[in-house]
mmCIF file of C-alpha atoms in Angstrom:
data_model
loop_
_atom_site.group_PDB
_atom_site.id
_atom_site.type_symbol
_atom_site.label_atom_id
_atom_site.label_comp_id
_atom_site.label_asym_id
_atom_site.label_seq_id
_atom_site.Cartn_x
_atom_site.Cartn_y
_atom_site.Cartn_z
ATOM 1 C CA UNK A 6 -7.822 17.227 22.677
ATOM 2 C CA UNK A 7 -6.433 14.283 24.497
ATOM 3 C CA UNK A 8 -3.302 13.192 22.440
ATOM 4 C CA UNK A 9 -3.867 9.622 20.855
ATOM 5 C CA UNK A 10 -1.633 6.792 21.598
ATOM 6 C CA UNK A 11 0.264 5.248 18.809
ATOM 7 C CA UNK A 12 -1.812 2.029 18.421
ATOM 8 C CA UNK A 13 -5.181 4.354 18.412
ATOM 9 C CA UNK A 14 -3.441 6.421 15.558
ATOM 10 C CA UNK A 15 -2.779 3.582 13.332
ATOM 11 C CA UNK A 16 -6.291 2.360 14.086
ATOM 12 C CA UNK A 17 -7.787 5.594 12.705
ATOM 13 C CA UNK A 18 -4.948 5.644 9.823
ATOM 14 C CA UNK A 19 -6.032 2.299 8.677
ATOM 15 C CA UNK A 20 -9.976 2.880 8.873
ATOM 16 C CA UNK A 21 -9.274 6.166 7.152
ATOM 17 C CA UNK A 22 -7.699 4.367 4.098
ATOM 18 C CA UNK A 23 -9.909 1.620 4.397
ATOM 19 C CA UNK A 24 -12.985 3.988 3.449
ATOM 20 C CA UNK A 25 -11.648 4.393 0.199
ATOM 21 C CA UNK A 26 -11.334 8.332 0.863
ATOM 22 C CA UNK A 27 -7.756 9.664 -0.085
ATOM 23 C CA UNK A 28 -5.592 10.635 2.915
ATOM 24 C CA UNK A 29 -4.191 14.076 2.736
ATOM 25 C CA UNK A 30 -1.062 13.682 5.059
ATOM 26 C CA UNK A 31 -1.252 16.960 6.309
ATOM 27 C CA UNK A 32 -4.642 17.012 6.996
ATOM 28 C CA UNK A 33 -4.202 13.633 8.967
ATOM 29 C CA UNK A 34 -1.526 15.591 10.970
ATOM 30 C CA UNK A 35 -3.690 18.187 11.650
ATOM 31 C CA UNK A 36 -6.717 16.100 12.872
ATOM 32 C CA UNK A 37 -5.184 13.536 14.912
ATOM 33 C CA UNK A 38 -2.761 16.243 16.671
ATOM 34 C CA UNK A 39 0.824 15.290 15.807
ATOM 35 C CA UNK A 40 3.538 16.193 13.029
ATOM 36 C CA UNK A 41 3.508 15.474 9.469
ATOM 37 C CA UNK A 42 7.125 13.361 10.235
ATOM 38 C CA UNK A 43 5.091 11.395 12.808
ATOM 39 C CA UNK A 44 2.313 10.672 10.023
ATOM 40 C CA UNK A 45 4.884 9.587 7.720
ATOM 41 C CA UNK A 46 6.387 6.942 10.192
ATOM 42 C CA UNK A 47 2.945 5.737 10.993
ATOM 43 C CA UNK A 48 2.066 5.188 7.470
ATOM 44 C CA UNK A 49 5.335 3.108 6.860
ATOM 45 C CA UNK A 50 4.842 1.204 9.871
ATOM 46 C CA UNK A 51 1.307 0.348 8.217
ATOM 47 C CA UNK A 52 3.275 -0.622 5.406
ATOM 48 C CA UNK A 53 5.682 -3.203 7.224
ATOM 49 C CA UNK A 54 2.306 -4.683 8.575
ATOM 50 C CA UNK A 55 0.982 -5.504 5.272
ATOM 51 C CA UNK A 56 -1.272 -2.526 4.484
ATOM 52 C CA UNK A 57 -0.714 -1.900 0.646
ATOM 53 C CA UNK A 58 -0.277 1.874 1.049
ATOM 54 C CA UNK A 59 0.278 3.707 -2.171
ATOM 55 C CA UNK A 60 1.412 7.422 -2.741
ATOM 56 C CA UNK A 61 -1.573 9.348 -4.918
ATOM 57 C CA UNK A 62 0.021 11.007 -7.688
ATOM 58 C CA UNK A 63 -2.793 14.057 -7.338
ATOM 59 C CA UNK A 64 -2.330 17.186 -5.684
ATOM 60 C CA UNK A 65 -1.904 17.368 -1.750
ATOM 61 C CA UNK A 66 0.455 14.435 -1.086
ATOM 62 C CA UNK A 67 -1.875 12.074 -0.381
ATOM 63 C CA UNK A 68 -1.989 8.203 -0.088
ATOM 64 C CA UNK A 69 -4.311 5.453 -0.619
ATOM 65 C CA UNK A 70 -4.709 1.671 -0.565
ATOM 66 C CA UNK A 71 -3.489 -0.423 -3.639
ATOM 67 C CA UNK A 72 -6.843 -0.249 -5.863
ATOM 68 C CA UNK A 73 -6.829 -4.092 -5.722
ATOM 69 C CA UNK A 74 -6.542 -4.300 -1.986
ATOM 70 C CA UNK A 75 -9.552 -6.334 -0.489
ATOM 71 C CA UNK A 76 -8.553 -8.066 2.955
ATOM 72 C CA UNK A 77 -9.976 -7.147 5.862
ATOM 73 C CA UNK A 78 -9.842 -8.051 9.587
ATOM 74 C CA UNK A 79 -10.330 -12.194 9.803
ATOM 75 C CA UNK A 80 -11.080 -13.693 13.205
ATOM 76 C CA UNK A 81 -11.064 -17.348 13.927
ATOM 77 C CA UNK A 82 -12.939 -19.609 16.150
ATOM 78 C CA UNK A 83 -10.948 -21.142 19.180
ATOM 79 C CA UNK A 84 -10.872 -24.555 17.219
ATOM 80 C CA UNK A 85 -9.815 -22.745 13.821
ATOM 81 C CA UNK A 86 -6.910 -21.450 15.461
ATOM 82 C CA UNK A 87 -5.780 -24.662 16.855
ATOM 83 C CA UNK A 88 -6.079 -26.057 13.174
ATOM 84 C CA UNK A 89 -4.097 -23.229 11.832
ATOM 85 C CA UNK A 90 -1.130 -23.621 14.422
ATOM 86 C CA UNK A 91 -0.805 -27.127 14.262
ATOM 87 C CA UNK A 92 -0.954 -26.694 10.179
ATOM 88 C CA UNK A 93 1.719 -24.260 10.453
ATOM 89 C CA UNK A 94 3.915 -26.538 12.243
ATOM 90 C CA UNK A 95 3.398 -29.188 10.222
ATOM 91 C CA UNK A 96 4.503 -27.383 7.321
ATOM 92 C CA UNK A 97 7.744 -26.265 9.121
ATOM 93 C CA UNK A 98 8.738 -29.655 9.811
ATOM 94 C CA UNK A 99 7.958 -31.129 6.443
ATOM 95 C CA UNK A 100 9.348 -29.031 3.832
ATOM 96 C CA UNK A 101 11.608 -26.418 5.007
ATOM 97 C CA UNK A 102 11.896 -25.151 1.119
ATOM 98 C CA UNK A 103 7.992 -24.685 1.153
ATOM 99 C CA UNK A 104 7.370 -23.475 4.501
ATOM 100 C CA UNK A 105 5.157 -20.211 4.704
ATOM 101 C CA UNK A 106 7.401 -17.184 4.645
ATOM 102 C CA UNK A 107 5.091 -15.342 7.069
ATOM 103 C CA UNK A 108 4.741 -18.126 9.760
ATOM 104 C CA UNK A 109 6.067 -16.594 12.750
ATOM 105 C CA UNK A 110 3.924 -13.385 12.078
ATOM 106 C CA UNK A 111 0.886 -15.404 11.510
ATOM 107 C CA UNK A 112 1.248 -17.661 14.689
ATOM 108 C CA UNK A 113 2.009 -14.695 16.830
ATOM 109 C CA UNK A 114 -1.316 -13.355 15.993
ATOM 110 C CA UNK A 115 -3.244 -16.905 16.282
ATOM 111 C CA UNK A 116 -1.552 -16.792 19.922
ATOM 112 C CA UNK A 117 -3.569 -13.824 20.779
ATOM 113 C CA UNK A 118 -6.884 -16.430 20.825
ATOM 114 C CA UNK A 119 -5.649 -18.023 23.440
ATOM 115 C CA UNK A 120 -5.221 -17.618 27.291
ATOM 116 C CA UNK A 121 -1.650 -16.898 29.011
ATOM 117 C CA UNK A 122 -1.990 -20.199 30.542
ATOM 118 C CA UNK A 123 -2.599 -21.996 27.112
ATOM 119 C CA UNK A 124 -0.177 -20.083 25.262
ATOM 120 C CA UNK A 125 2.776 -21.182 27.668
ATOM 121 C CA UNK A 126 1.888 -24.591 26.925
ATOM 122 C CA UNK A 127 1.386 -23.748 23.240
ATOM 123 C CA UNK A 128 4.822 -22.361 22.884
ATOM 124 C CA UNK A 129 6.653 -25.603 22.987
ATOM 125 C CA UNK A 130 4.382 -27.661 20.578
ATOM 126 C CA UNK A 131 6.548 -27.065 17.582
ATOM 127 C CA UNK A 132 9.169 -29.374 18.821
ATOM 128 C CA UNK A 133 6.547 -32.332 19.604
ATOM 129 C CA UNK A 134 5.883 -32.740 15.739
ATOM 130 C CA UNK A 135 8.001 -34.921 14.047
ATOM 131 C CA UNK A 136 8.480 -36.026 10.157
ATOM 132 C CA UNK A 137 9.873 -39.433 8.735
ATOM 133 C CA UNK A 138 9.802 -41.590 5.708
ATOM 134 C CA UNK A 139 6.713 -42.746 3.927
ATOM 135 C CA UNK A 140 4.717 -45.374 5.124
ATOM 136 C CA UNK A 141 4.895 -48.895 3.082
ATOM 137 C CA UNK A 142 2.206 -49.409 0.245
ATOM 138 C CA UNK A 143 0.917 -52.345 2.575
ATOM 139 C CA UNK A 144 0.395 -49.673 5.585
ATOM 140 C CA UNK A 145 -1.100 -46.782 2.782
ATOM 141 C CA UNK A 146 -3.548 -49.511 1.769
ATOM 142 C CA UNK A 147 -5.142 -49.719 4.967
ATOM 143 C CA UNK A 148 -5.379 -45.875 5.515
ATOM 144 C CA UNK A 149 -8.599 -44.167 6.191
ATOM 145 C CA UNK A 150 -8.889 -40.397 6.866
ATOM 146 C CA UNK A 151 -10.598 -39.748 10.239
ATOM 147 C CA UNK A 152 -14.151 -37.573 10.400
ATOM 148 C CA UNK A 153 -13.207 -33.735 10.763
ATOM 149 C CA UNK A 154 -14.565 -33.351 14.501
ATOM 150 C CA UNK A 155 -11.959 -36.408 15.486
ATOM 151 C CA UNK A 156 -8.968 -34.671 13.994
ATOM 152 C CA UNK A 157 -10.312 -31.443 15.674
ATOM 153 C CA UNK A 158 -10.144 -33.202 19.207
ATOM 154 C CA UNK A 159 -7.017 -34.507 18.480
ATOM 155 C CA UNK A 160 -5.343 -31.659 17.853
ATOM 156 C CA UNK A 161 -6.673 -30.103 20.490
ATOM 157 C CA UNK A 162 -5.792 -32.677 23.132
ATOM 158 C CA UNK A 163 -2.225 -32.457 21.723
ATOM 159 C CA UNK A 164 -1.625 -28.880 21.619
ATOM 160 C CA UNK A 165 -3.347 -28.091 24.982
ATOM 161 C CA UNK A 166 -1.791 -30.910 26.709
ATOM 162 C CA UNK A 167 -4.842 -32.403 27.709
ATOM 163 C CA UNK A 168 -5.793 -35.867 28.629
ATOM 164 C CA UNK A 169 -8.214 -37.577 26.261
ATOM 165 C CA UNK A 170 -10.679 -40.474 26.192
ATOM 166 C CA UNK A 171 -10.472 -42.468 23.145
ATOM 167 C CA UNK A 172 -12.255 -45.283 21.131
ATOM 168 C CA UNK A 173 -9.377 -47.067 19.397
ATOM 169 C CA UNK A 174 -9.770 -49.728 16.691
ATOM 170 C CA UNK A 175 -6.820 -51.920 15.953
ATOM 171 C CA UNK A 176 -5.556 -53.592 12.928
ATOM 172 C CA UNK A 177 -8.041 -56.621 13.501
ATOM 173 C CA UNK A 178 -10.992 -54.487 13.886
ATOM 174 C CA UNK A 179 -11.303 -54.718 17.798
ATOM 175 C CA UNK A 180 -12.141 -51.488 19.403
ATOM 176 C CA UNK A 181 -10.856 -50.497 22.950
ATOM 177 C CA UNK A 182 -11.329 -47.578 25.518
ATOM 178 C CA UNK A 183 -8.197 -45.889 26.467
ATOM 179 C CA UNK A 184 -7.363 -42.807 28.425
ATOM 180 C CA UNK A 185 -4.345 -41.192 26.883
ATOM 181 C CA UNK A 186 -1.730 -38.517 26.939
ATOM 182 C CA UNK A 187 -0.930 -37.260 23.226
ATOM 183 C CA UNK A 188 2.786 -36.306 23.685
ATOM 184 C CA UNK A 189 3.995 -36.024 20.526
ATOM 185 C CA UNK A 190 2.995 -36.616 16.568
ATOM 186 C CA UNK A 191 4.711 -38.588 13.899
ATOM 187 C CA UNK A 192 4.226 -38.425 10.275
ATOM 188 C CA UNK A 193 5.148 -41.153 8.136
ATOM 189 C CA UNK A 194 3.182 -39.801 4.636
ATOM 190 C CA UNK A 195 0.029 -39.775 4.806
ATOM 191 C CA UNK A 196 -0.113 -41.877 8.089
ATOM 192 C CA UNK A 197 -0.296 -39.397 11.573
ATOM 193 C CA UNK A 198 0.733 -41.316 14.782
ATOM 194 C CA UNK A 199 -0.025 -39.988 18.130
ATOM 195 C CA UNK A 200 2.968 -40.960 20.679
ATOM 196 C CA UNK A 201 0.960 -41.471 23.958
ATOM 197 C CA UNK A 202 1.199 -42.211 27.378
ATOM 198 C CA UNK A 203 -1.711 -44.863 28.121
ATOM 199 C CA UNK A 204 -3.032 -44.242 31.637
ATOM 200 C CA UNK A 205 -4.372 -47.756 31.675
ATOM 201 C CA UNK A 206 -1.328 -49.619 30.654
ATOM 202 C CA UNK A 207 1.100 -47.239 32.757
ATOM 203 C CA UNK A 208 3.160 -47.565 29.247
ATOM 204 C CA UNK A 209 3.772 -45.863 26.121
ATOM 205 C CA UNK A 210 1.548 -46.369 22.712
ATOM 206 C CA UNK A 211 1.880 -45.815 18.940
ATOM 207 C CA UNK A 212 -1.689 -44.871 18.207
ATOM 208 C CA UNK A 213 -2.642 -44.235 14.363
ATOM 209 C CA UNK A 214 -4.577 -41.315 14.438
ATOM 210 C CA UNK A 215 -6.902 -42.729 11.421
ATOM 211 C CA UNK A 216 -8.082 -45.549 13.860
ATOM 212 C CA UNK A 217 -9.239 -43.271 16.623
ATOM 213 C CA UNK A 218 -13.160 -43.359 16.287
ATOM 214 C CA UNK A 219 -14.041 -40.832 18.889
ATOM 215 C CA UNK A 220 -11.910 -38.284 21.023
ATOM 216 C CA UNK A 221 -13.202 -36.519 23.845
ATOM 217 C CA UNK A 222 -11.122 -33.978 25.521
ATOM 218 C CA UNK A 223 -11.053 -34.075 29.204
ATOM 219 C CA UNK A 224 -10.054 -30.934 31.480
ATOM 220 C CA UNK A 225 -7.074 -32.678 33.245
ATOM 221 C CA UNK A 226 -3.824 -31.544 31.550
ATOM 222 C CA UNK A 227 -0.288 -33.727 31.964
ATOM 223 C CA UNK A 228 3.349 -33.186 32.134
ATOM 224 C CA UNK A 229 5.114 -33.010 28.770
ATOM 225 C CA UNK A 230 7.377 -36.531 28.799
ATOM 226 C CA UNK A 231 10.610 -36.437 26.774
ATOM 227 C CA UNK A 232 11.066 -37.460 23.316
ATOM 228 C CA UNK A 233 13.627 -40.278 24.310
ATOM 229 C CA UNK A 234 10.746 -42.149 26.647
ATOM 230 C CA UNK A 235 8.878 -42.564 23.024
ATOM 231 C CA UNK A 236 12.026 -42.983 20.674
ATOM 232 C CA UNK A 237 13.252 -45.698 22.678
ATOM 233 C CA UNK A 238 9.669 -47.561 22.187
ATOM 234 C CA UNK A 239 9.710 -47.232 18.617
ATOM 235 C CA UNK A 240 13.036 -48.424 17.878
ATOM 236 C CA UNK A 241 13.129 -51.743 16.050
ATOM 237 C CA UNK A 242 9.551 -50.720 15.014
ATOM 238 C CA UNK A 243 9.730 -50.812 10.500
ATOM 239 C CA UNK A 244 6.239 -48.689 10.935
ATOM 240 C CA UNK A 245 7.907 -45.620 12.144
ATOM 241 C CA UNK A 246 11.286 -44.169 10.215
ATOM 242 C CA UNK A 247 12.179 -41.066 11.632
#
């Protein structure tokens, strides 16, 4: 019998446990062709990965999953992975005391959904989200949540550093077509602002995310501009308080 790799053994052991069958350590060692000590190390690694393995008090030195264990393999679509990655970054920036304790582990697993080229760009995106003071009452009164499909396209263009075609409605209700690069996101609760480079105007622009009426992600990428380019443009603007 060809020796199994450790990853293969872990998959076999996890499947054995999830079958709700008592796993006798000695039997597992014999079946997988390794020592009892190796099986114990593998079980401990499964515990470290979050699989709730507990010792069975019956005969034979067996182990089984905790009786309330019910979480299986979870898969995500590409857009769901983007939503989760941006959500984790927002959590980390907004309130350090309440951020997800396992955010690093979750982020690593989600990154596996993306190509190597996309992963290289995504690795820098946490520093591109900024949190500031709450918006004024006057600004909050004008807030209307954007449609889910628009939010999804905004996040994709931001995360993957792709240009976007945007239909934007300003404070006077006038709509304009824009070709933009979303370099940074700034939160003045509850308003999100996209700090963009506007191709047509050849200048930086601050666009309220909730005022984007249509967003189409383009295949062209862009090089990230330094935060200083946008921070200088916001100085003296009372809308933003970083």
